[in-house]
Amino acid sequence: MTDQPTELQVSNPATGEVFATVPATGPADVDAAVVRAARAQTAWAALAPGDRARLLRRFAVTVDEHLEELARLEVREAGHTLGNARWEAGNVRDLLDYAAGGVERLTGRQIPVPGGVDVTFLEPLGVVGVIAPWNFPMPIAAWGTAPALAAGNAVLLKPAETTPLTALRLAGLALTAGLPEGLFQVLPGHGPVTGNALVEHPGVAKIVFTGSTAVGKQVWAGGANHLKRVTLELGGKSPNIVFADADLEAAAAATPMSFLDNAGQDCCARTRILVERSVHDRFLDLLAPAIEAVRVGDPADETVDMGPLISRAQLDRVRSYGTDALDGIRGKAPEGPGHWFPPTVLTGVDPHARVAVEEVFGPVAVVLPFDDEADAVRLANATEYGLSGSLWTRDVGRALRVSRAVRAGNLSVNSHSSVRYCTPFGGFKQSGVGRELGPDALTAFTETKNVFISTEA
């Protein structure tokens, strides 16, 4: 392995300028952090459930008190629009509150057996490693951290190399709120070094990873060497299915931000727009002005709809799909410094073309026509991914049939909502393993222990 830099440079995606540096941790730092975390976890798990819940709620209040600070930090390091960043900081707060509510409801069962009483306990795993991505640094970090802490575990969070600042600030706010030292630690560093050290460390009981499918497979393989529990939230190439009987005006108006949110750097982005052939041209006529109206610019400007891509490397990746040579609908983006790409909807694309089947992770979608319901389902499932999707129809029966037939973990009817902290989230096929969020989130960070107590003399 080549030597990695000893510090991380954090740049503003809107300008390309480096505005902060953070020391990079390595394997020795991970070793020391695991020791601290294991010590803190023992004491944390021994707290009365109500006390753990109160501390987590205090953490949520502290996040809320610093919501604007966190949001503006997210704008600078990740290029998110200010409105989105405020929502993301609020999502961290809400998830901590929601997880705190589950602490005193994390119950086992009493199972009828002959000759005694049988009960189960849900025991914390111990130390959990959370490896968060750069596209939604704050909320996705909280998806693993909040329920893991609520279930009685300690958490070691490795943020992405490009977006470590909000994670570090959240760890500081946890201490301010009164969480024990060592319980929630942030380990900025490079994936092949710090991330791999977490995956391989025998003292880390579980890894929660969000990122590309290729890296997710490496994480799973590394965890398997230690029979480590792993949750993976990976890539997507999600469909947006528009039937002829849909409210076409509403569907067209909602389509732009279904794939342009966070400049398309969203694993749930509906980047395959499937439109029934009989209304294909009409839908494009409605979609064109909606795409052209999207405002792209400085993400700190509250009137902007879409900001820049995260880095030059990501911009180059999006350009590698040759979108400039294809027909389509295009919006406008700033020129000059920063990593800008215009909103783009491609038409007349071969369904097997790279841009139609691979996750571009940028503000690019393709429109593909279909003939009938069966053809729509076939096209929707013609991908290795299965994370999310939407369908638009006035027919309730069709909505239910297609929802059951599409192989994806999160679907919306007549909307584009996929992720709520109170509902389960995860994917089929190459989109991941396991589920996050929702009422069962805490149990994913526990072991079931069975105890039989004899009542016979």
C-alpha positions as MATLAB code, in Angstrom:
seq = 'MTDQPTELQVSNPATGEVFATVPATGPADVDAAVVRAARAQTAWAALAPGDRARLLRRFAVTVDEHLEELARLEVREAGHTLGNARWEAGNVRDLLDYAAGGVERLTGRQIPVPGGVDVTFLEPLGVVGVIAPWNFPMPIAAWGTAPALAAGNAVLLKPAETTPLTALRLAGLALTAGLPEGLFQVLPGHGPVTGNALVEHPGVAKIVFTGSTAVGKQVWAGGANHLKRVTLELGGKSPNIVFADADLEAAAAATPMSFLDNAGQDCCARTRILVERSVHDRFLDLLAPAIEAVRVGDPADETVDMGPLISRAQLDRVRSYGTDALDGIRGKAPEGPGHWFPPTVLTGVDPHARVAVEEVFGPVAVVLPFDDEADAVRLANATEYGLSGSLWTRDVGRALRVSRAVRAGNLSVNSHSSVRYCTPFGGFKQSGVGRELGPDALTAFTETKNVFISTEA';
ca = [
       0.000    0.000    0.000;
       1.310    3.437   -0.937;
       1.778    5.992    1.811;
      -1.286    8.145    2.386;
      -1.101   11.891    3.217;
      -1.066   12.645    6.932;
      -3.781   15.267    6.624;
      -7.058   15.739    4.794;
      -7.709   18.871    2.773;
     -11.271   20.150    2.794;
     -12.276   22.290   -0.185;
     -15.370   24.278   -1.066;
     -17.000   22.595   -4.103;
     -18.434   25.924   -5.265;
     -14.983   27.502   -5.586;
     -12.484   24.641   -5.501;
     -10.549   26.438   -2.745;
      -9.116   24.541    0.233;
     -10.398   26.135    3.445;
      -9.483   23.591    6.145;
      -7.100   20.739    6.911;
      -7.714   17.853    9.295;
      -5.163   15.323   10.603;
      -5.681   11.878    9.094;
      -5.913    8.957   11.514;
      -4.343    5.571   10.894;
      -4.382    2.017   12.269;
      -2.683    2.962   15.551;
      -5.307    5.639   16.136;
      -8.042    3.092   15.444;
      -6.502    0.691   17.970;
      -6.450    3.378   20.656;
      -9.977    4.507   19.809;
     -11.326    0.957   20.128;
      -9.835    0.664   23.607;
     -11.441    3.942   24.683;
     -14.733    3.014   23.067;
     -14.890   -0.421   24.711;
     -14.328    1.139   28.120;
     -16.993    3.792   27.543;
     -19.459    1.281   26.119;
     -19.388   -0.892   29.222;
     -20.414    2.029   31.398;
     -22.957    3.306   28.837;
     -24.702   -0.058   28.570;
     -24.909   -0.257   32.367;
     -26.861    3.014   32.583;
     -30.569    2.808   33.262;
     -32.413    2.949   29.910;
     -34.154    6.161   30.917;
     -30.820    7.840   31.596;
     -29.455    6.818   28.189;
     -32.589    8.157   26.561;
     -32.333   11.479   28.396;
     -28.725   11.952   27.286;
     -29.629   11.222   23.673;
     -32.489   13.709   23.834;
     -30.081   16.266   25.282;
     -27.771   15.536   22.339;
     -30.728   16.200   19.992;
     -31.439   19.520   21.724;
     -27.782   20.514   21.452;
     -27.792   19.740   17.722;
     -30.923   21.850   17.340;
     -29.239   24.752   19.114;
     -26.390   24.582   16.585;
     -28.516   23.749   13.531;
     -27.584   26.838   11.500;
     -23.869   26.386   12.248;
     -24.002   22.752   11.137;
     -25.974   23.610    8.010;
     -23.546   26.291    6.876;
     -20.604   23.972    7.521;
     -22.312   21.381    5.305;
     -22.751   23.999    2.577;
     -19.025   24.817    2.637;
     -17.635   21.300    2.694;
     -20.265   19.410    0.651;
     -21.763   22.041   -1.644;
     -25.325   21.373   -0.533;
     -27.909   24.088   -0.909;
     -28.596   25.893    2.341;
     -32.182   24.677    2.494;
     -31.083   21.066    2.093;
     -28.317   21.479    4.667;
     -30.759   22.850    7.227;
     -33.028   19.873    6.602;
     -30.059   17.509    7.052;
     -29.035   19.012   10.390;
     -32.673   18.811   11.454;
     -32.755   15.179   10.376;
     -29.841   14.418   12.724;
     -31.777   16.048   15.554;
     -34.987   14.173   14.713;
     -33.231   10.834   14.394;
     -31.575   11.230   17.790;
     -34.990   12.001   19.285;
     -36.566    9.026   17.521;
     -33.787    6.651   18.604;
     -34.025    7.907   22.185;
     -37.679    6.908   22.168;
     -36.686    3.327   21.396;
     -34.254    2.876   24.297;
     -36.946    1.963   26.843;
     -38.857   -0.100   24.265;
     -35.986   -2.384   23.332;
     -37.619   -5.419   24.873;
     -37.135   -9.161   24.644;
     -39.793  -11.875   24.834;
     -41.119  -14.482   27.221;
     -41.501  -17.753   25.326;
     -43.725  -20.583   26.680;
     -41.642  -23.704   27.377;
     -42.179  -26.773   29.577;
     -40.425  -26.962   32.929;
     -39.559  -23.348   33.386;
     -39.548  -19.806   32.096;
     -37.742  -18.744   28.927;
     -36.869  -15.108   28.248;
     -34.794  -13.291   25.682;
     -32.623  -10.197   26.097;
     -31.392   -7.825   23.399;
     -27.762   -7.161   24.295;
     -25.647   -4.410   22.666;
     -22.965   -5.573   20.236;
     -20.193   -3.445   21.778;
     -18.206   -1.149   19.485;
     -19.748   -0.263   16.113;
     -17.896    1.270   13.169;
     -19.836    3.643   10.913;
     -18.253    4.558    7.563;
     -20.170    7.518    6.133;
     -20.131    8.919    2.568;
     -19.516   12.421    1.262;
     -22.851   12.902   -0.469;
     -24.946   13.261    2.723;
     -22.319   13.488    5.483;
     -24.531   14.467    8.412;
     -27.750   12.469    8.069;
     -26.179    9.204    6.936;
     -23.644    9.367    9.758;
     -26.596    9.670   12.140;
     -28.456    6.750   10.531;
     -25.929    4.368   12.039;
     -24.779    6.381   15.041;
     -28.119    7.239   16.681;
     -29.647    3.736   16.860;
     -26.305    2.163   17.745;
     -25.897    4.500   20.720;
     -29.530    4.014   21.735;
     -29.044    0.238   21.778;
     -26.137    0.615   24.217;
     -23.159    0.550   21.864;
     -20.163    2.841   21.369;
     -19.599    4.298   17.893;
     -16.459    4.999   15.876;
     -17.403    7.168   12.897;
     -15.136    7.470    9.863;
     -16.383   10.307    7.657;
     -15.465   10.586    3.994;
     -12.081   12.176    3.259;
     -13.674   15.220    1.637;
     -16.337   15.918    4.309;
     -15.006   15.368    7.852;
     -16.000   18.692    9.433;
     -19.660   18.171   10.292;
     -18.818   14.770   11.798;
     -16.154   16.295   14.026;
     -18.554   19.019   15.109;
     -21.252   16.478   15.956;
     -18.797   14.592   18.150;
     -18.010   17.834   19.965;
     -21.720   18.523   20.474;
     -22.165   15.019   21.897;
     -19.627   15.837   24.612;
     -21.311   19.177   25.245;
     -24.592   17.313   25.718;
     -23.006   15.072   28.344;
     -22.343   11.836   26.467;
     -19.375   10.009   28.022;
     -15.862   10.601   26.702;
     -14.889    7.900   24.205;
     -18.459    6.767   23.485;
     -18.768    8.573   20.145;
     -15.451    9.218   18.399;
     -14.743   10.502   14.901;
     -11.750    9.111   13.003;
     -11.069   11.155    9.851;
      -8.855    9.291    7.437;
      -8.464    7.550    4.114;
     -10.698    4.627    3.256;
      -7.950    2.121    2.445;
      -6.206    2.982    5.746;
      -8.631    4.073    8.465;
     -11.710    2.444    6.952;
      -9.906   -0.830    6.400;
      -8.510   -0.741    9.954;
     -12.072   -0.476   11.313;
     -13.291   -3.314    9.106;
     -10.415   -5.586   10.095;
     -10.274   -4.713   13.804;
     -11.393   -7.649   15.993;
     -12.686   -5.228   18.620;
     -15.262   -3.717   16.240;
     -18.392   -5.856   16.274;
     -20.257   -4.332   13.341;
     -19.643   -2.082   10.330;
     -22.270    0.182    8.821;
     -21.092    1.292    5.375;
     -22.668    3.627    2.849;
     -20.940    4.079   -0.486;
     -20.309    2.446   -3.840;
     -21.221   -1.150   -4.538;
     -17.611   -1.975   -5.457;
     -16.237   -0.760   -2.113;
     -19.206   -2.253   -0.271;
     -18.238   -5.693   -1.540;
     -14.727   -5.171   -0.179;
     -16.150   -4.159    3.203;
     -18.373   -7.235    3.282;
     -15.476   -9.509    2.375;
     -13.272   -7.923    5.053;
     -15.989   -8.269    7.664;
     -16.517  -11.901    6.731;
     -12.949  -12.682    7.801;
     -14.024  -11.892   11.369;
     -17.683  -12.965   11.050;
     -18.396   -9.278   11.612;
     -21.943   -8.026   11.183;
     -22.262   -5.660    8.235;
     -24.978   -3.338    6.954;
     -24.418   -2.001    3.437;
     -26.277    0.842    1.725;
     -24.884    0.993   -1.789;
     -25.643    2.250   -5.291;
     -28.815    2.818   -7.251;
     -30.203    3.441  -10.711;
     -33.777    4.117   -9.761;
     -36.788    4.321  -12.081;
     -39.415    7.047  -12.235;
     -42.352    5.349  -13.988;
     -44.974    7.610  -15.550;
     -48.150    5.936  -16.835;
     -50.488    7.537  -19.352;
     -53.268    7.895  -16.790;
     -51.075    9.887  -14.389;
     -51.383   13.578  -13.618;
     -48.721   14.438  -16.187;
     -48.389   18.048  -15.079;
     -47.692   16.995  -11.486;
     -45.315   14.229  -12.577;
     -43.330   16.563  -14.843;
     -43.150   19.285  -12.207;
     -41.821   16.832   -9.610;
     -39.342   15.073  -11.889;
     -36.422   17.575  -11.879;
     -35.657   17.406   -8.163;
     -36.188   13.634   -8.146;
     -32.736   13.372   -9.733;
     -31.217   16.841   -9.229;
     -31.295   16.910   -5.437;
     -27.688   17.289   -4.261;
     -26.662   17.683   -7.917;
     -27.689   14.085   -8.566;
     -25.191   12.759   -6.015;
     -27.870   10.645   -4.402;
     -28.154    6.868   -4.515;
     -31.973    7.275   -4.590;
     -31.929    9.625   -7.603;
     -34.605    8.701  -10.142;
     -32.218    8.766  -13.097;
     -34.237    6.476  -15.383;
     -37.478    8.222  -16.378;
     -39.774    5.570  -17.876;
     -42.722    7.086  -19.740;
     -45.638    5.290  -21.396;
     -45.165    5.692  -25.133;
     -48.589    7.238  -25.792;
     -47.750   10.258  -23.593;
     -43.985   10.336  -24.133;
     -43.884   13.493  -26.266;
     -46.449   15.324  -24.140;
     -44.448   14.541  -20.989;
     -41.231   15.874  -22.539;
     -43.029   19.078  -23.521;
     -44.036   19.538  -19.884;
     -40.637   18.491  -18.520;
     -38.499   20.857  -20.620;
     -39.542   24.123  -18.940;
     -39.325   22.487  -15.505;
     -35.688   21.491  -16.163;
     -34.806   24.860  -17.640;
     -36.271   26.624  -14.580;
     -33.914   24.887  -12.123;
     -31.559   27.473  -10.619;
     -27.956   26.284  -10.289;
     -25.464   28.382   -8.377;
     -23.879   29.336   -5.078;
     -25.358   26.842   -2.580;
     -25.300   29.483    0.166;
     -27.886   31.455   -1.834;
     -31.290   30.485   -0.454;
     -32.949   30.905   -3.868;
     -30.764   28.262   -5.547;
     -32.153   24.787   -6.307;
     -28.908   22.928   -7.081;
     -25.268   23.409   -6.175;
     -21.986   22.019   -7.557;
     -20.624   18.507   -7.694;
     -18.367   17.567   -4.790;
     -15.031   17.522   -6.640;
     -13.206   17.783   -9.937;
     -12.937   13.991   -9.981;
     -16.711   13.657   -9.755;
     -17.184   16.247  -12.488;
     -14.803   14.315  -14.733;
     -16.743   11.123  -14.014;
     -20.023   12.684  -15.085;
     -18.449   14.075  -18.236;
     -17.015   10.648  -19.087;
     -20.490    9.482  -20.091;
     -20.354   11.661  -23.207;
     -23.569   13.482  -22.428;
     -22.627   16.497  -24.563;
     -22.928   14.361  -27.706;
     -26.425   13.085  -26.906;
     -29.818   14.666  -27.542;
     -31.715   16.004  -24.582;
     -33.033   18.795  -22.410;
     -30.425   20.891  -20.645;
     -30.533   23.574  -18.014;
     -27.844   26.112  -17.188;
     -24.921   26.049  -14.756;
     -22.284   28.608  -13.770;
     -18.954   28.744  -15.543;
     -15.564   29.363  -13.973;
     -14.311   28.133  -10.579;
     -16.166   25.269   -8.947;
     -17.403   21.886  -10.091;
     -20.509   22.707  -12.121;
     -22.624   20.572  -14.445;
     -26.020   21.564  -15.874;
     -29.259   19.648  -15.231;
     -29.486   17.177  -18.113;
     -32.238   14.868  -19.398;
     -31.166   12.648  -22.286;
     -33.627   11.382  -24.901;
     -33.366    8.743  -27.606;
     -30.856    6.776  -25.520;
     -30.275    3.051  -26.056;
     -31.601    1.299  -22.909;
     -28.317   -0.636  -22.769;
     -26.026    2.401  -23.034;
     -23.650    3.067  -20.112;
     -25.471    6.233  -19.146;
     -28.743    4.289  -18.969;
     -27.502    1.421  -16.810;
     -24.617    2.739  -14.680;
     -24.875    5.016  -11.669;
     -23.618    8.365  -13.000;
     -23.922   10.125   -9.621;
     -24.505   13.475  -11.215;
     -27.400   15.623  -12.499;
     -28.137   13.381  -15.490;
     -31.246   11.311  -16.258;
     -32.414    9.366  -19.313;
     -35.963    9.058  -20.680;
     -36.986    5.607  -21.906;
     -40.429    4.849  -23.405;
     -42.452    1.745  -22.516;
     -45.526    0.129  -24.085;
     -47.622   -1.251  -21.233;
     -47.516   -2.199  -17.546;
     -45.537   -5.396  -18.100;
     -42.989   -3.517  -20.216;
     -42.669   -0.842  -17.517;
     -41.916   -3.465  -14.864;
     -39.424   -5.181  -17.170;
     -37.561   -1.925  -17.791;
     -37.684   -0.920  -14.128;
     -36.076   -4.209  -13.120;
     -33.508   -4.221  -15.943;
     -30.696   -3.059  -13.661;
     -28.352   -4.624  -11.147;
     -29.590   -2.157   -8.533;
     -32.789   -2.066   -6.510;
     -32.774    0.815   -4.061;
     -35.693    3.132   -4.751;
     -38.166    4.322   -7.349;
     -41.390    6.152   -8.069;
     -44.512    5.492  -10.090;
     -47.207    7.883  -11.225;
     -50.756    6.653  -11.901;
     -54.345    7.350  -10.880;
     -55.111    3.597  -10.846;
     -54.796    2.303   -7.262;
     -54.737   -1.319   -8.398;
     -51.907   -0.622  -10.825;
     -50.019    1.286   -8.139;
     -50.132   -1.749   -5.853;
     -49.337   -4.277   -8.607;
     -46.340   -2.356   -9.888;
     -45.097   -1.562   -6.378;
     -45.027   -5.276   -5.603;
     -43.439   -6.160   -8.952;
     -40.570   -3.652   -8.958;
     -37.514   -5.121   -7.219;
     -36.551   -2.182   -5.024;
     -36.515   -1.526   -1.309;
     -38.200    1.908   -1.272;
     -40.963    3.033   -3.590;
     -43.207    6.083   -3.786;
     -46.545    6.465   -5.548;
     -47.314    9.898   -7.027;
     -44.350   11.352   -5.144;
     -40.584   10.980   -4.842;
     -40.203   10.445   -1.115;
     -37.905    7.566   -0.133;
     -36.204    8.249    3.168;
     -37.860    8.941    6.510;
     -36.185    8.279    9.848;
     -39.318    6.427   11.031;
     -39.516    3.924    8.140;
     -37.055    1.208    7.035;
     -34.561    1.979    4.283;
     -32.367   -0.323    2.223;
     -32.023   -2.008   -1.139;
     -32.458   -5.182   -3.142;
     -29.820   -6.803   -5.346;
     -26.562   -4.814   -5.689;
     -28.004   -1.904   -3.697;
     -27.135   -3.304   -0.312;
     -27.557   -5.685    2.585;
     -29.791   -5.086    5.589;
     -32.044   -2.188    6.547;
     -31.536    1.092    8.390;
     -33.927    3.509   10.093;
     -37.488    2.767   11.141;
     -38.915    1.051   14.215;
     -36.496   -1.907   14.024;
     -33.301    0.131   13.692;
     -32.119   -0.471   17.262;
     -32.430   -4.255   17.038;
     -29.892   -4.282   14.187;
     -27.295   -3.275   16.784;
     -28.093   -6.035   19.279;
     -27.557   -9.725   19.879;
     -30.452  -11.903   21.040;
     -29.631  -13.800   24.206;
     -31.891  -16.640   25.322;
     -32.155  -17.564   29.030;
     -34.061  -20.599   30.379;
     -34.900  -20.661   34.094;
     -35.970  -24.043   35.459;
     -38.964  -24.052   37.800;
     -38.657  -27.731   38.661;
     -37.179  -28.839   41.977;
];
